[in-house]
Amino acid sequence: MAIRFPNRQKMKDLRSIPLFVQVFFLSTVLRGSETVKISDLEMPSAARAGTDIKLKCRYELEGETLRSVKWYKGQHEFYRYFPREWKKPQKFFLPPGLTVDRDACDDCTVSLTRIHADMSGFYTCEVTTEEVFESVSMRKFLQVIEPPAVSPKISGVPQEISLNKRIKLSCSLPWMNVKPTLEFFINNWKVKERDEPKLNQLLESTLHNQRRTDLRTYTYIMSELESRRSPSTISFSMKIRREHVNKDNKVEFSCRASAANGTYEEETRVLVGVRRRDLIYVGSVGGVHLHQALQLLLLHLLILLV
């Protein structure tokens, strides 16, 4: 197979190309597919306000020499690691409200301190190599949770509970910068949200003669938020029965608030006693109530004594 060499004109054209362009082209071809890459950007997706967190950029140079590592919040560069300046490789360009631990920052780590809601946003790590000025970057979003200063509040709690009578409770949580999830529990059992379409279908098909409210043992409705900074509220309605009463003759209600996959969790519990008069008329054996059984027993004793 014959080998063709460039003619003199083509060689002259090649010599006219600047040297740095030729070096860049040759280095790129010789390196092939081996390029600098970021394998991971380690940082939480959400964190509570007031805490310190670390962002770690894990990269592989693939034989290249590191030129710089730059960190951005949004479009603003706030930290640069430049190893050429070995006496002081760290440079900070912190905007107002962004606080870092300067001593804990290095060639791959940034330490954010006393984080708050305004520090939420996209954080980007950019790595650049020396020889061919190749840059790669990766970014992730940080959500800073600022919870309210108080726990969920349960309202509508009676002083005592009457069995087989409906009660209505509400749970509210002051505004926070992320939407929370509120849930009611009875004796640590989660209250299910009412399925209105299924309930209506059941009522219309088989239970025409029963009162609708009697069937709605569990009611769990999320109220509409009136404005962006309104509190979150849920309402809960049910008929208390004997099986809801614990061994101490009380019923425990709890409201749990959570947000950002468990980054924020708070719970409020209340114990309510059952009216003693109702506890006497509980359960039955063979259709006879307890007080009726006692009356029959007393009558039987009187007959034996006579």
PDB file of C-alpha atoms in Angstrom:
ATOM      1  CA  MET A   1       0.000   0.000   0.000  1.00  0.00           C
ATOM      2  CA  ALA A   2       1.498   3.308  -1.056  1.00  0.00           C
ATOM      3  CA  ILE A   3       1.938   6.077   1.515  1.00  0.00           C
ATOM      4  CA  ARG A   4       1.141   9.587   0.400  1.00  0.00           C
ATOM      5  CA  PHE A   5       3.026  12.531   1.836  1.00  0.00           C
ATOM      6  CA  PRO A   6       1.622  16.050   1.849  1.00  0.00           C
ATOM      7  CA  ASN A   7       2.849  18.211  -0.980  1.00  0.00           C
ATOM      8  CA  ARG A   8       4.928  21.302  -0.392  1.00  0.00           C
ATOM      9  CA  GLN A   9       1.931  23.642  -0.501  1.00  0.00           C
ATOM     10  CA  LYS A  10       0.108  21.666   2.215  1.00  0.00           C
ATOM     11  CA  MET A  11       3.237  21.568   4.369  1.00  0.00           C
ATOM     12  CA  LYS A  12       3.535  25.329   3.986  1.00  0.00           C
ATOM     13  CA  ASP A  13      -0.120  25.683   5.064  1.00  0.00           C
ATOM     14  CA  LEU A  14       0.515  23.557   8.161  1.00  0.00           C
ATOM     15  CA  ARG A  15       3.510  25.693   9.130  1.00  0.00           C
ATOM     16  CA  SER A  16       1.276  28.755   9.066  1.00  0.00           C
ATOM     17  CA  ILE A  17      -0.878  27.353  11.893  1.00  0.00           C
ATOM     18  CA  PRO A  18       0.101  28.825  15.278  1.00  0.00           C
ATOM     19  CA  LEU A  19       2.186  26.548  17.455  1.00  0.00           C
ATOM     20  CA  PHE A  20      -0.205  26.529  20.417  1.00  0.00           C
ATOM     21  CA  VAL A  21      -3.014  25.348  18.131  1.00  0.00           C
ATOM     22  CA  GLN A  22      -0.862  22.497  16.867  1.00  0.00           C
ATOM     23  CA  VAL A  23       0.058  21.524  20.443  1.00  0.00           C
ATOM     24  CA  PHE A  24      -3.588  21.593  21.486  1.00  0.00           C
ATOM     25  CA  PHE A  25      -4.600  19.427  18.526  1.00  0.00           C
ATOM     26  CA  LEU A  26      -1.814  16.882  19.064  1.00  0.00           C
ATOM     27  CA  SER A  27      -2.404  16.616  22.814  1.00  0.00           C
ATOM     28  CA  THR A  28      -6.119  16.080  22.260  1.00  0.00           C
ATOM     29  CA  VAL A  29      -5.526  13.341  19.697  1.00  0.00           C
ATOM     30  CA  LEU A  30      -2.872  11.604  21.807  1.00  0.00           C
ATOM     31  CA  ARG A  31      -5.051  11.641  24.938  1.00  0.00           C
ATOM     32  CA  GLY A  32      -7.966  10.048  23.079  1.00  0.00           C
ATOM     33  CA  SER A  33     -10.930   9.482  25.355  1.00  0.00           C
ATOM     34  CA  GLU A  34      -9.025  10.079  28.605  1.00  0.00           C
ATOM     35  CA  THR A  35     -10.429  13.405  29.854  1.00  0.00           C
ATOM     36  CA  VAL A  36     -10.896  15.001  33.253  1.00  0.00           C
ATOM     37  CA  LYS A  37     -14.240  14.153  34.827  1.00  0.00           C
ATOM     38  CA  ILE A  38     -16.246  14.804  37.977  1.00  0.00           C
ATOM     39  CA  SER A  39     -17.426  11.528  39.442  1.00  0.00           C
ATOM     40  CA  ASP A  40     -19.706  13.005  42.112  1.00  0.00           C
ATOM     41  CA  LEU A  41     -20.782  16.187  43.848  1.00  0.00           C
ATOM     42  CA  GLU A  42     -21.467  15.158  47.430  1.00  0.00           C
ATOM     43  CA  MET A  43     -23.931  17.459  49.174  1.00  0.00           C
ATOM     44  CA  PRO A  44     -27.314  17.105  50.889  1.00  0.00           C
ATOM     45  CA  SER A  45     -30.421  17.946  48.916  1.00  0.00           C
ATOM     46  CA  ALA A  46     -31.922  19.544  52.042  1.00  0.00           C
ATOM     47  CA  ALA A  47     -30.624  20.732  55.414  1.00  0.00           C
ATOM     48  CA  ARG A  48     -32.001  22.564  58.447  1.00  0.00           C
ATOM     49  CA  ALA A  49     -31.202  26.218  58.986  1.00  0.00           C
ATOM     50  CA  GLY A  50     -28.464  26.964  61.506  1.00  0.00           C
ATOM     51  CA  THR A  51     -26.390  23.860  60.707  1.00  0.00           C
ATOM     52  CA  ASP A  52     -23.027  23.508  58.934  1.00  0.00           C
ATOM     53  CA  ILE A  53     -22.682  21.369  55.812  1.00  0.00           C
ATOM     54  CA  LYS A  54     -19.861  20.362  53.490  1.00  0.00           C
ATOM     55  CA  LEU A  55     -19.927  20.230  49.701  1.00  0.00           C
ATOM     56  CA  LYS A  56     -17.365  17.834  48.233  1.00  0.00           C
ATOM     57  CA  CYS A  57     -16.415  17.709  44.548  1.00  0.00           C
ATOM     58  CA  ARG A  58     -14.867  14.365  43.615  1.00  0.00           C
ATOM     59  CA  TYR A  59     -12.973  14.536  40.318  1.00  0.00           C
ATOM     60  CA  GLU A  60     -10.436  12.507  38.350  1.00  0.00           C
ATOM     61  CA  LEU A  61      -7.705  14.334  36.410  1.00  0.00           C
ATOM     62  CA  GLU A  62      -6.792  11.329  34.211  1.00  0.00           C
ATOM     63  CA  GLY A  63      -3.110  12.271  34.133  1.00  0.00           C
ATOM     64  CA  GLU A  64      -3.658  16.000  33.668  1.00  0.00           C
ATOM     65  CA  THR A  65      -2.442  18.767  35.958  1.00  0.00           C
ATOM     66  CA  LEU A  66      -5.002  20.671  38.004  1.00  0.00           C
ATOM     67  CA  ARG A  67      -5.272  24.330  37.109  1.00  0.00           C
ATOM     68  CA  SER A  68      -8.217  25.427  39.260  1.00  0.00           C
ATOM     69  CA  VAL A  69     -11.351  24.375  41.106  1.00  0.00           C
ATOM     70  CA  LYS A  70     -14.114  26.980  41.180  1.00  0.00           C
ATOM     71  CA  TRP A  71     -17.343  27.009  43.159  1.00  0.00           C
ATOM     72  CA  TYR A  72     -20.465  28.921  42.186  1.00  0.00           C
ATOM     73  CA  LYS A  73     -23.779  29.673  43.851  1.00  0.00           C
ATOM     74  CA  GLY A  74     -26.064  30.350  40.945  1.00  0.00           C
ATOM     75  CA  GLN A  75     -23.918  32.381  38.533  1.00  0.00           C
ATOM     76  CA  HIS A  76     -21.711  33.912  41.244  1.00  0.00           C
ATOM     77  CA  GLU A  77     -18.245  32.471  41.846  1.00  0.00           C
ATOM     78  CA  PHE A  78     -17.604  32.526  45.594  1.00  0.00           C
ATOM     79  CA  TYR A  79     -14.526  30.271  46.020  1.00  0.00           C
ATOM     80  CA  ARG A  80     -11.519  29.362  43.882  1.00  0.00           C
ATOM     81  CA  TYR A  81      -8.679  26.948  44.519  1.00  0.00           C
ATOM     82  CA  PHE A  82      -5.634  27.813  42.374  1.00  0.00           C
ATOM     83  CA  PRO A  83      -2.667  25.498  43.201  1.00  0.00           C
ATOM     84  CA  ARG A  84      -0.186  27.582  41.149  1.00  0.00           C
ATOM     85  CA  GLU A  85      -0.220  30.150  43.905  1.00  0.00           C
ATOM     86  CA  TRP A  86       1.105  27.705  46.453  1.00  0.00           C
ATOM     87  CA  LYS A  87       1.498  30.333  49.195  1.00  0.00           C
ATOM     88  CA  LYS A  88      -2.165  31.254  49.057  1.00  0.00           C
ATOM     89  CA  PRO A  89      -4.083  28.925  46.729  1.00  0.00           C
ATOM     90  CA  GLN A  90      -7.496  29.828  48.200  1.00  0.00           C
ATOM     91  CA  LYS A  91      -9.454  32.857  47.037  1.00  0.00           C
ATOM     92  CA  PHE A  92     -12.898  33.874  48.312  1.00  0.00           C
ATOM     93  CA  PHE A  93     -15.467  36.123  46.661  1.00  0.00           C
ATOM     94  CA  LEU A  94     -18.308  35.776  49.149  1.00  0.00           C
ATOM     95  CA  PRO A  95     -21.568  37.619  48.424  1.00  0.00           C
ATOM     96  CA  PRO A  96     -23.547  39.079  51.346  1.00  0.00           C
ATOM     97  CA  GLY A  97     -25.252  36.367  53.399  1.00  0.00           C
ATOM     98  CA  LEU A  98     -23.017  33.469  52.289  1.00  0.00           C
ATOM     99  CA  THR A  99     -20.776  32.231  55.115  1.00  0.00           C
ATOM    100  CA  VAL A 100     -18.024  29.592  54.884  1.00  0.00           C
ATOM    101  CA  ASP A 101     -15.369  28.083  57.121  1.00  0.00           C
ATOM    102  CA  ARG A 102     -12.251  29.217  55.240  1.00  0.00           C
ATOM    103  CA  ASP A 103      -9.945  26.844  57.097  1.00  0.00           C
ATOM    104  CA  ALA A 104     -12.079  23.847  56.053  1.00  0.00           C
ATOM    105  CA  CYS A 105     -12.019  24.674  52.315  1.00  0.00           C
ATOM    106  CA  ASP A 106      -9.486  22.929  50.076  1.00  0.00           C
ATOM    107  CA  ASP A 107      -9.025  21.608  46.537  1.00  0.00           C
ATOM    108  CA  CYS A 108     -12.274  19.609  46.623  1.00  0.00           C
ATOM    109  CA  THR A 109     -14.302  20.750  49.654  1.00  0.00           C
ATOM    110  CA  VAL A 110     -16.315  23.805  50.615  1.00  0.00           C
ATOM    111  CA  SER A 111     -17.733  24.151  54.135  1.00  0.00           C
ATOM    112  CA  LEU A 112     -20.885  26.264  54.501  1.00  0.00           C
ATOM    113  CA  THR A 113     -21.641  27.539  58.005  1.00  0.00           C
ATOM    114  CA  ARG A 114     -24.802  28.750  59.775  1.00  0.00           C
ATOM    115  CA  ILE A 115     -26.879  28.129  56.678  1.00  0.00           C
ATOM    116  CA  HIS A 116     -30.206  29.906  56.203  1.00  0.00           C
ATOM    117  CA  ALA A 117     -33.036  30.032  53.659  1.00  0.00           C
ATOM    118  CA  ASP A 118     -31.283  32.575  51.416  1.00  0.00           C
ATOM    119  CA  MET A 119     -28.446  30.073  50.924  1.00  0.00           C
ATOM    120  CA  SER A 120     -30.816  27.730  49.062  1.00  0.00           C
ATOM    121  CA  GLY A 121     -30.022  27.355  45.378  1.00  0.00           C
ATOM    122  CA  PHE A 122     -27.826  25.619  42.819  1.00  0.00           C
ATOM    123  CA  TYR A 123     -24.180  25.010  43.727  1.00  0.00           C
ATOM    124  CA  THR A 124     -21.682  24.251  40.935  1.00  0.00           C
ATOM    125  CA  CYS A 125     -18.200  22.772  41.028  1.00  0.00           C
ATOM    126  CA  GLU A 126     -16.000  23.507  37.982  1.00  0.00           C
ATOM    127  CA  VAL A 127     -12.649  21.762  37.470  1.00  0.00           C
ATOM    128  CA  THR A 128     -10.100  23.008  34.915  1.00  0.00           C
ATOM    129  CA  THR A 129      -6.862  21.309  33.841  1.00  0.00           C
ATOM    130  CA  GLU A 130      -3.577  23.022  33.015  1.00  0.00           C
ATOM    131  CA  GLU A 131      -2.387  21.625  29.684  1.00  0.00           C
ATOM    132  CA  VAL A 132      -5.383  22.100  27.425  1.00  0.00           C
ATOM    133  CA  PHE A 133      -7.571  24.260  29.700  1.00  0.00           C
ATOM    134  CA  GLU A 134     -10.297  21.646  29.690  1.00  0.00           C
ATOM    135  CA  SER A 135     -13.181  22.395  32.073  1.00  0.00           C
ATOM    136  CA  VAL A 136     -15.922  20.139  33.414  1.00  0.00           C
ATOM    137  CA  SER A 137     -18.643  21.025  35.902  1.00  0.00           C
ATOM    138  CA  MET A 138     -21.469  19.529  37.948  1.00  0.00           C
ATOM    139  CA  ARG A 139     -24.231  21.233  39.912  1.00  0.00           C
ATOM    140  CA  LYS A 140     -26.864  20.262  42.481  1.00  0.00           C
ATOM    141  CA  PHE A 141     -29.654  22.056  44.352  1.00  0.00           C
ATOM    142  CA  LEU A 142     -29.606  22.731  48.096  1.00  0.00           C
ATOM    143  CA  GLN A 143     -32.855  23.457  49.955  1.00  0.00           C
ATOM    144  CA  VAL A 144     -32.410  25.035  53.380  1.00  0.00           C
ATOM    145  CA  ILE A 145     -35.356  24.327  55.687  1.00  0.00           C
ATOM    146  CA  GLU A 146     -36.350  27.047  58.142  1.00  0.00           C
ATOM    147  CA  PRO A 147     -38.941  25.416  60.425  1.00  0.00           C
ATOM    148  CA  PRO A 148     -41.291  27.411  62.653  1.00  0.00           C
ATOM    149  CA  ALA A 149     -40.293  28.058  66.240  1.00  0.00           C
ATOM    150  CA  VAL A 150     -43.233  26.045  67.618  1.00  0.00           C
ATOM    151  CA  SER A 151     -44.479  22.485  67.238  1.00  0.00           C
ATOM    152  CA  PRO A 152     -47.790  21.567  65.543  1.00  0.00           C
ATOM    153  CA  LYS A 153     -50.805  22.757  67.530  1.00  0.00           C
ATOM    154  CA  ILE A 154     -53.832  20.516  68.079  1.00  0.00           C
ATOM    155  CA  SER A 155     -57.072  22.411  68.734  1.00  0.00           C
ATOM    156  CA  GLY A 156     -60.623  21.331  69.530  1.00  0.00           C
ATOM    157  CA  VAL A 157     -59.518  18.823  72.187  1.00  0.00           C
ATOM    158  CA  PRO A 158     -62.342  18.165  74.696  1.00  0.00           C
ATOM    159  CA  GLN A 159     -61.733  17.790  78.419  1.00  0.00           C
ATOM    160  CA  GLU A 160     -63.149  14.282  78.213  1.00  0.00           C
ATOM    161  CA  ILE A 161     -64.484  12.033  75.483  1.00  0.00           C
ATOM    162  CA  SER A 162     -67.972  10.585  75.206  1.00  0.00           C
ATOM    163  CA  LEU A 163     -68.036   7.207  73.507  1.00  0.00           C
ATOM    164  CA  ASN A 164     -69.954   6.852  70.241  1.00  0.00           C
ATOM    165  CA  LYS A 165     -70.028  10.599  69.777  1.00  0.00           C
ATOM    166  CA  ARG A 166     -68.227  12.479  67.052  1.00  0.00           C
ATOM    167  CA  ILE A 167     -65.344  14.789  67.809  1.00  0.00           C
ATOM    168  CA  LYS A 168     -63.524  17.175  65.488  1.00  0.00           C
ATOM    169  CA  LEU A 169     -59.885  18.148  65.924  1.00  0.00           C
ATOM    170  CA  SER A 170     -57.612  20.418  63.922  1.00  0.00           C
ATOM    171  CA  CYS A 171     -53.856  20.584  63.624  1.00  0.00           C
ATOM    172  CA  SER A 172     -52.017  23.652  62.402  1.00  0.00           C
ATOM    173  CA  LEU A 173     -48.396  24.604  61.811  1.00  0.00           C
ATOM    174  CA  PRO A 174     -47.160  28.171  61.229  1.00  0.00           C
ATOM    175  CA  TRP A 175     -45.797  29.057  57.810  1.00  0.00           C
ATOM    176  CA  MET A 176     -42.414  27.647  56.811  1.00  0.00           C
ATOM    177  CA  ASN A 177     -40.398  28.099  53.634  1.00  0.00           C
ATOM    178  CA  VAL A 178     -41.189  24.587  52.339  1.00  0.00           C
ATOM    179  CA  LYS A 179     -44.558  22.846  52.263  1.00  0.00           C
ATOM    180  CA  PRO A 180     -44.903  20.435  55.203  1.00  0.00           C
ATOM    181  CA  THR A 181     -46.920  17.236  55.439  1.00  0.00           C
ATOM    182  CA  LEU A 182     -49.318  17.016  58.387  1.00  0.00           C
ATOM    183  CA  GLU A 183     -50.684  13.663  59.581  1.00  0.00           C
ATOM    184  CA  PHE A 184     -53.010  12.619  62.409  1.00  0.00           C
ATOM    185  CA  PHE A 185     -52.476   9.489  64.526  1.00  0.00           C
ATOM    186  CA  ILE A 186     -54.708   7.758  67.082  1.00  0.00           C
ATOM    187  CA  ASN A 187     -52.794   5.601  69.558  1.00  0.00           C
ATOM    188  CA  ASN A 188     -49.884   5.579  67.061  1.00  0.00           C
ATOM    189  CA  TRP A 189     -52.153   4.353  64.240  1.00  0.00           C
ATOM    190  CA  LYS A 190     -52.175   6.633  61.218  1.00  0.00           C
ATOM    191  CA  VAL A 191     -55.530   8.135  60.287  1.00  0.00           C
ATOM    192  CA  LYS A 192     -56.311   7.586  56.629  1.00  0.00           C
ATOM    193  CA  GLU A 193     -57.534  10.360  54.391  1.00  0.00           C
ATOM    194  CA  ARG A 194     -61.167   9.972  53.444  1.00  0.00           C
ATOM    195  CA  ASP A 195     -61.807   8.653  49.937  1.00  0.00           C
ATOM    196  CA  GLU A 196     -64.884  10.685  48.976  1.00  0.00           C
ATOM    197  CA  PRO A 197     -65.665   9.018  45.585  1.00  0.00           C
ATOM    198  CA  LYS A 198     -65.425   5.534  47.061  1.00  0.00           C
ATOM    199  CA  LEU A 199     -67.513   6.539  50.088  1.00  0.00           C
ATOM    200  CA  ASN A 200     -70.262   8.073  47.962  1.00  0.00           C
ATOM    201  CA  GLN A 201     -70.375   4.995  45.745  1.00  0.00           C
ATOM    202  CA  LEU A 202     -70.754   2.799  48.815  1.00  0.00           C
ATOM    203  CA  LEU A 203     -73.493   4.993  50.220  1.00  0.00           C
ATOM    204  CA  GLU A 204     -75.513   5.036  47.012  1.00  0.00           C
ATOM    205  CA  SER A 205     -75.236   1.307  46.360  1.00  0.00           C
ATOM    206  CA  THR A 206     -75.888  -0.386  49.711  1.00  0.00           C
ATOM    207  CA  LEU A 207     -76.499   1.974  52.580  1.00  0.00           C
ATOM    208  CA  HIS A 208     -79.388   4.242  51.618  1.00  0.00           C
ATOM    209  CA  ASN A 209     -81.085   3.905  54.964  1.00  0.00           C
ATOM    210  CA  GLN A 210     -78.107   4.805  57.143  1.00  0.00           C
ATOM    211  CA  ARG A 211     -77.001   8.236  58.104  1.00  0.00           C
ATOM    212  CA  ARG A 212     -73.992   9.339  56.085  1.00  0.00           C
ATOM    213  CA  THR A 213     -72.186  10.823  59.058  1.00  0.00           C
ATOM    214  CA  ASP A 214     -72.280   7.474  60.854  1.00  0.00           C
ATOM    215  CA  LEU A 215     -70.157   5.914  58.142  1.00  0.00           C
ATOM    216  CA  ARG A 216     -67.484   8.590  58.146  1.00  0.00           C
ATOM    217  CA  THR A 217     -65.522   7.204  61.042  1.00  0.00           C
ATOM    218  CA  TYR A 218     -62.311   8.798  59.812  1.00  0.00           C
ATOM    219  CA  THR A 219     -62.282  12.248  58.280  1.00  0.00           C
ATOM    220  CA  TYR A 220     -58.983  13.818  57.312  1.00  0.00           C
ATOM    221  CA  ILE A 221     -59.070  16.917  55.116  1.00  0.00           C
ATOM    222  CA  MET A 222     -56.317  19.337  54.128  1.00  0.00           C
ATOM    223  CA  SER A 223     -57.563  22.904  54.227  1.00  0.00           C
ATOM    224  CA  GLU A 224     -56.874  25.310  51.389  1.00  0.00           C
ATOM    225  CA  LEU A 225     -54.033  27.760  51.945  1.00  0.00           C
ATOM    226  CA  GLU A 226     -55.340  31.306  51.797  1.00  0.00           C
ATOM    227  CA  SER A 227     -52.001  32.892  50.947  1.00  0.00           C
ATOM    228  CA  ARG A 228     -48.371  32.010  50.498  1.00  0.00           C
ATOM    229  CA  ARG A 229     -47.570  32.654  54.155  1.00  0.00           C
ATOM    230  CA  SER A 230     -50.668  31.059  55.680  1.00  0.00           C
ATOM    231  CA  PRO A 231     -50.273  28.216  58.176  1.00  0.00           C
ATOM    232  CA  SER A 232     -50.811  24.625  57.090  1.00  0.00           C
ATOM    233  CA  THR A 233     -53.921  23.032  58.617  1.00  0.00           C
ATOM    234  CA  ILE A 234     -55.681  19.675  58.614  1.00  0.00           C
ATOM    235  CA  SER A 235     -59.043  18.803  60.157  1.00  0.00           C
ATOM    236  CA  PHE A 236     -59.915  15.461  61.655  1.00  0.00           C
ATOM    237  CA  SER A 237     -63.367  14.106  62.566  1.00  0.00           C
ATOM    238  CA  MET A 238     -64.374  10.707  63.875  1.00  0.00           C
ATOM    239  CA  LYS A 239     -66.701   8.829  66.205  1.00  0.00           C
ATOM    240  CA  ILE A 240     -64.819   7.497  69.230  1.00  0.00           C
ATOM    241  CA  ARG A 241     -65.581   3.857  69.984  1.00  0.00           C
ATOM    242  CA  ARG A 242     -64.504   1.455  72.703  1.00  0.00           C
ATOM    243  CA  GLU A 243     -61.714  -0.021  70.591  1.00  0.00           C
ATOM    244  CA  HIS A 244     -60.016   3.373  70.486  1.00  0.00           C
ATOM    245  CA  VAL A 245     -59.639   3.484  74.285  1.00  0.00           C
ATOM    246  CA  ASN A 246     -56.318   2.257  75.695  1.00  0.00           C
ATOM    247  CA  LYS A 247     -55.751   0.308  78.904  1.00  0.00           C
ATOM    248  CA  ASP A 248     -55.581   3.553  80.895  1.00  0.00           C
ATOM    249  CA  ASN A 249     -59.057   4.487  79.629  1.00  0.00           C
ATOM    250  CA  LYS A 250     -57.646   7.272  77.485  1.00  0.00           C
ATOM    251  CA  VAL A 251     -57.280   8.060  73.797  1.00  0.00           C
ATOM    252  CA  GLU A 252     -54.013   9.482  72.451  1.00  0.00           C
ATOM    253  CA  PHE A 253     -54.130  11.898  69.525  1.00  0.00           C
ATOM    254  CA  SER A 254     -50.962  13.048  67.813  1.00  0.00           C
ATOM    255  CA  CYS A 255     -50.179  15.329  64.895  1.00  0.00           C
ATOM    256  CA  ARG A 256     -46.918  14.843  63.035  1.00  0.00           C
ATOM    257  CA  ALA A 257     -45.336  17.429  60.740  1.00  0.00           C
ATOM    258  CA  SER A 258     -42.546  16.560  58.313  1.00  0.00           C
ATOM    259  CA  ALA A 259     -40.806  18.093  55.318  1.00  0.00           C
ATOM    260  CA  ALA A 260     -37.986  17.411  52.855  1.00  0.00           C
ATOM    261  CA  ASN A 261     -37.886  13.624  53.320  1.00  0.00           C
ATOM    262  CA  GLY A 262     -37.489  13.786  57.070  1.00  0.00           C
ATOM    263  CA  THR A 263     -35.068  16.711  57.273  1.00  0.00           C
ATOM    264  CA  TYR A 264     -37.722  18.373  59.441  1.00  0.00           C
ATOM    265  CA  GLU A 265     -39.930  16.364  61.819  1.00  0.00           C
ATOM    266  CA  GLU A 266     -41.983  17.539  64.796  1.00  0.00           C
ATOM    267  CA  GLU A 267     -44.849  15.901  66.676  1.00  0.00           C
ATOM    268  CA  THR A 268     -47.458  16.962  69.243  1.00  0.00           C
ATOM    269  CA  ARG A 269     -49.313  14.432  71.422  1.00  0.00           C
ATOM    270  CA  VAL A 270     -52.371  14.845  73.650  1.00  0.00           C
ATOM    271  CA  LEU A 271     -54.055  12.298  75.938  1.00  0.00           C
ATOM    272  CA  VAL A 272     -57.796  12.623  76.566  1.00  0.00           C
ATOM    273  CA  GLY A 273     -59.700  10.629  79.147  1.00  0.00           C
ATOM    274  CA  VAL A 274     -63.030   8.908  78.497  1.00  0.00           C
ATOM    275  CA  ARG A 275     -66.086   9.849  80.556  1.00  0.00           C
ATOM    276  CA  ARG A 276     -66.374   7.347  83.410  1.00  0.00           C
ATOM    277  CA  ARG A 277     -70.114   6.953  82.959  1.00  0.00           C
ATOM    278  CA  ASP A 278     -69.518   5.719  79.411  1.00  0.00           C
ATOM    279  CA  LEU A 279     -66.967   3.159  80.588  1.00  0.00           C
ATOM    280  CA  ILE A 280     -69.626   1.358  82.627  1.00  0.00           C
ATOM    281  CA  TYR A 281     -71.717   0.751  79.530  1.00  0.00           C
ATOM    282  CA  VAL A 282     -68.984  -0.915  77.510  1.00  0.00           C
ATOM    283  CA  GLY A 283     -69.090  -4.140  75.590  1.00  0.00           C
ATOM    284  CA  SER A 284     -71.621  -6.926  76.038  1.00  0.00           C
ATOM    285  CA  VAL A 285     -71.665 -10.672  76.468  1.00  0.00           C
ATOM    286  CA  GLY A 286     -74.480 -12.452  74.660  1.00  0.00           C
ATOM    287  CA  GLY A 287     -76.148  -9.111  74.003  1.00  0.00           C
ATOM    288  CA  VAL A 288     -76.400  -8.217  77.725  1.00  0.00           C
ATOM    289  CA  HIS A 289     -74.582  -5.093  78.874  1.00  0.00           C
ATOM    290  CA  LEU A 290     -72.307  -5.173  81.878  1.00  0.00           C
ATOM    291  CA  HIS A 291     -74.663  -3.193  84.127  1.00  0.00           C
ATOM    292  CA  GLN A 292     -77.542  -5.465  83.147  1.00  0.00           C
ATOM    293  CA  ALA A 293     -75.443  -8.525  84.021  1.00  0.00           C
ATOM    294  CA  LEU A 294     -74.720  -7.024  87.450  1.00  0.00           C
ATOM    295  CA  GLN A 295     -78.414  -6.435  88.046  1.00  0.00           C
ATOM    296  CA  LEU A 296     -79.237 -10.058  87.185  1.00  0.00           C
ATOM    297  CA  LEU A 297     -76.467 -11.254  89.486  1.00  0.00           C
ATOM    298  CA  LEU A 298     -77.839  -9.210  92.388  1.00  0.00           C
ATOM    299  CA  LEU A 299     -81.357 -10.513  91.701  1.00  0.00           C
ATOM    300  CA  HIS A 300     -80.071 -14.089  91.709  1.00  0.00           C
ATOM    301  CA  LEU A 301     -78.342 -13.544  95.059  1.00  0.00           C
ATOM    302  CA  LEU A 302     -81.539 -12.147  96.565  1.00  0.00           C
ATOM    303  CA  ILE A 303     -83.512 -15.201  95.406  1.00  0.00           C
ATOM    304  CA  LEU A 304     -80.967 -17.505  97.051  1.00  0.00           C
ATOM    305  CA  LEU A 305     -81.137 -15.619 100.329  1.00  0.00           C
ATOM    306  CA  VAL A 306     -84.930 -15.659 100.524  1.00  0.00           C
TER     307      VAL A 306
END
